Amino acid sequence: MRLLLFGAPGVGKGTQAKLLSAKLNIPHISTGDILRQAVKDQTDLGKKADEIMSRGDLVPDEVMIGIIKERLSKTDCSNGFILDGFPRTINQAVQLDKLLADMLIDDIKLINIFADEEEIVKRLNNRRACKVCGHIFALAEIENSNSCPKCNSKDSFYLRDDDKEEVIRKRLNVFRQNTEPVLKHYEKQGKVISINGLGTVEDVNRELMSLLF
Ligand SMILES: [Zn+2]
């Protein structure tokens, strides 16, 4: 099964990706991870991306597509893959379509995990990180405690900048503007499966599995 995973920050995309990958026995390919790996391995494209990023610029789509192509060509992708983090713009979608056509892949599905924006803001704003071990907790998990359940540090909880309301709203706006055209693009091709991401992890996963089969 070949899947593109799509969803706003805070909808639990990463968690679902890991579960799907384990259940379907196909690799979870996060474009952030493979970019870091290519840089670390100093592949030709990795070197190029490294150079561009160290100037403070964004890695251009052509370079990213090359890195994705290398990853999707590996044998562990022969039965399928979950691509996470790409495409995020309409230009990336068009380039990815071209790549997949070149690779004779025509059976992709795009999983769109959506959620009410107010709920996303609430959910992220109700998280606290431990500044010692980095673990993230829901407020409800640490309600009556001032020590970290993971590392036992005292008074170590804080609200990460990424989880602050104004930062979340900005990221959601950017996401909405860039991704709506991507969604329409794949809807026109009849390839979108949409699912509400705000249930429990298990419920969302169960529904997702039933939509896929
Ligand atoms: Zn801790």
Short mmCIF file of C-alpha atoms and ligand atoms in Angstrom, two decimals, residues 130 132-135 137 148 150-153 156, ligand 1:
data_model
loop_
_atom_site.label_atom_id
_atom_site.label_comp_id
_atom_site.label_asym_id
_atom_site.label_seq_id
_atom_site.Cartn_x
_atom_site.Cartn_y
_atom_site.Cartn_z
CA CYS A 130 9.80 18.45 30.83
CA VAL A 132 15.11 17.98 31.77
CA CYS A 133 14.14 14.89 29.73
CA GLY A 134 12.10 16.54 26.93
CA HIS A 135 9.09 14.24 27.34
CA PHE A 137 2.69 15.31 28.69
CA CYS A 148 8.20 14.44 36.02
CA LYS A 150 9.66 9.99 33.32
CA CYS A 151 12.75 11.40 34.99
CA ASN A 152 11.51 12.51 38.45
CA SER A 153 12.79 16.06 38.05
CA SER A 156 10.51 20.93 35.32
ZN ZN B 1 11.43 14.65 32.79
#
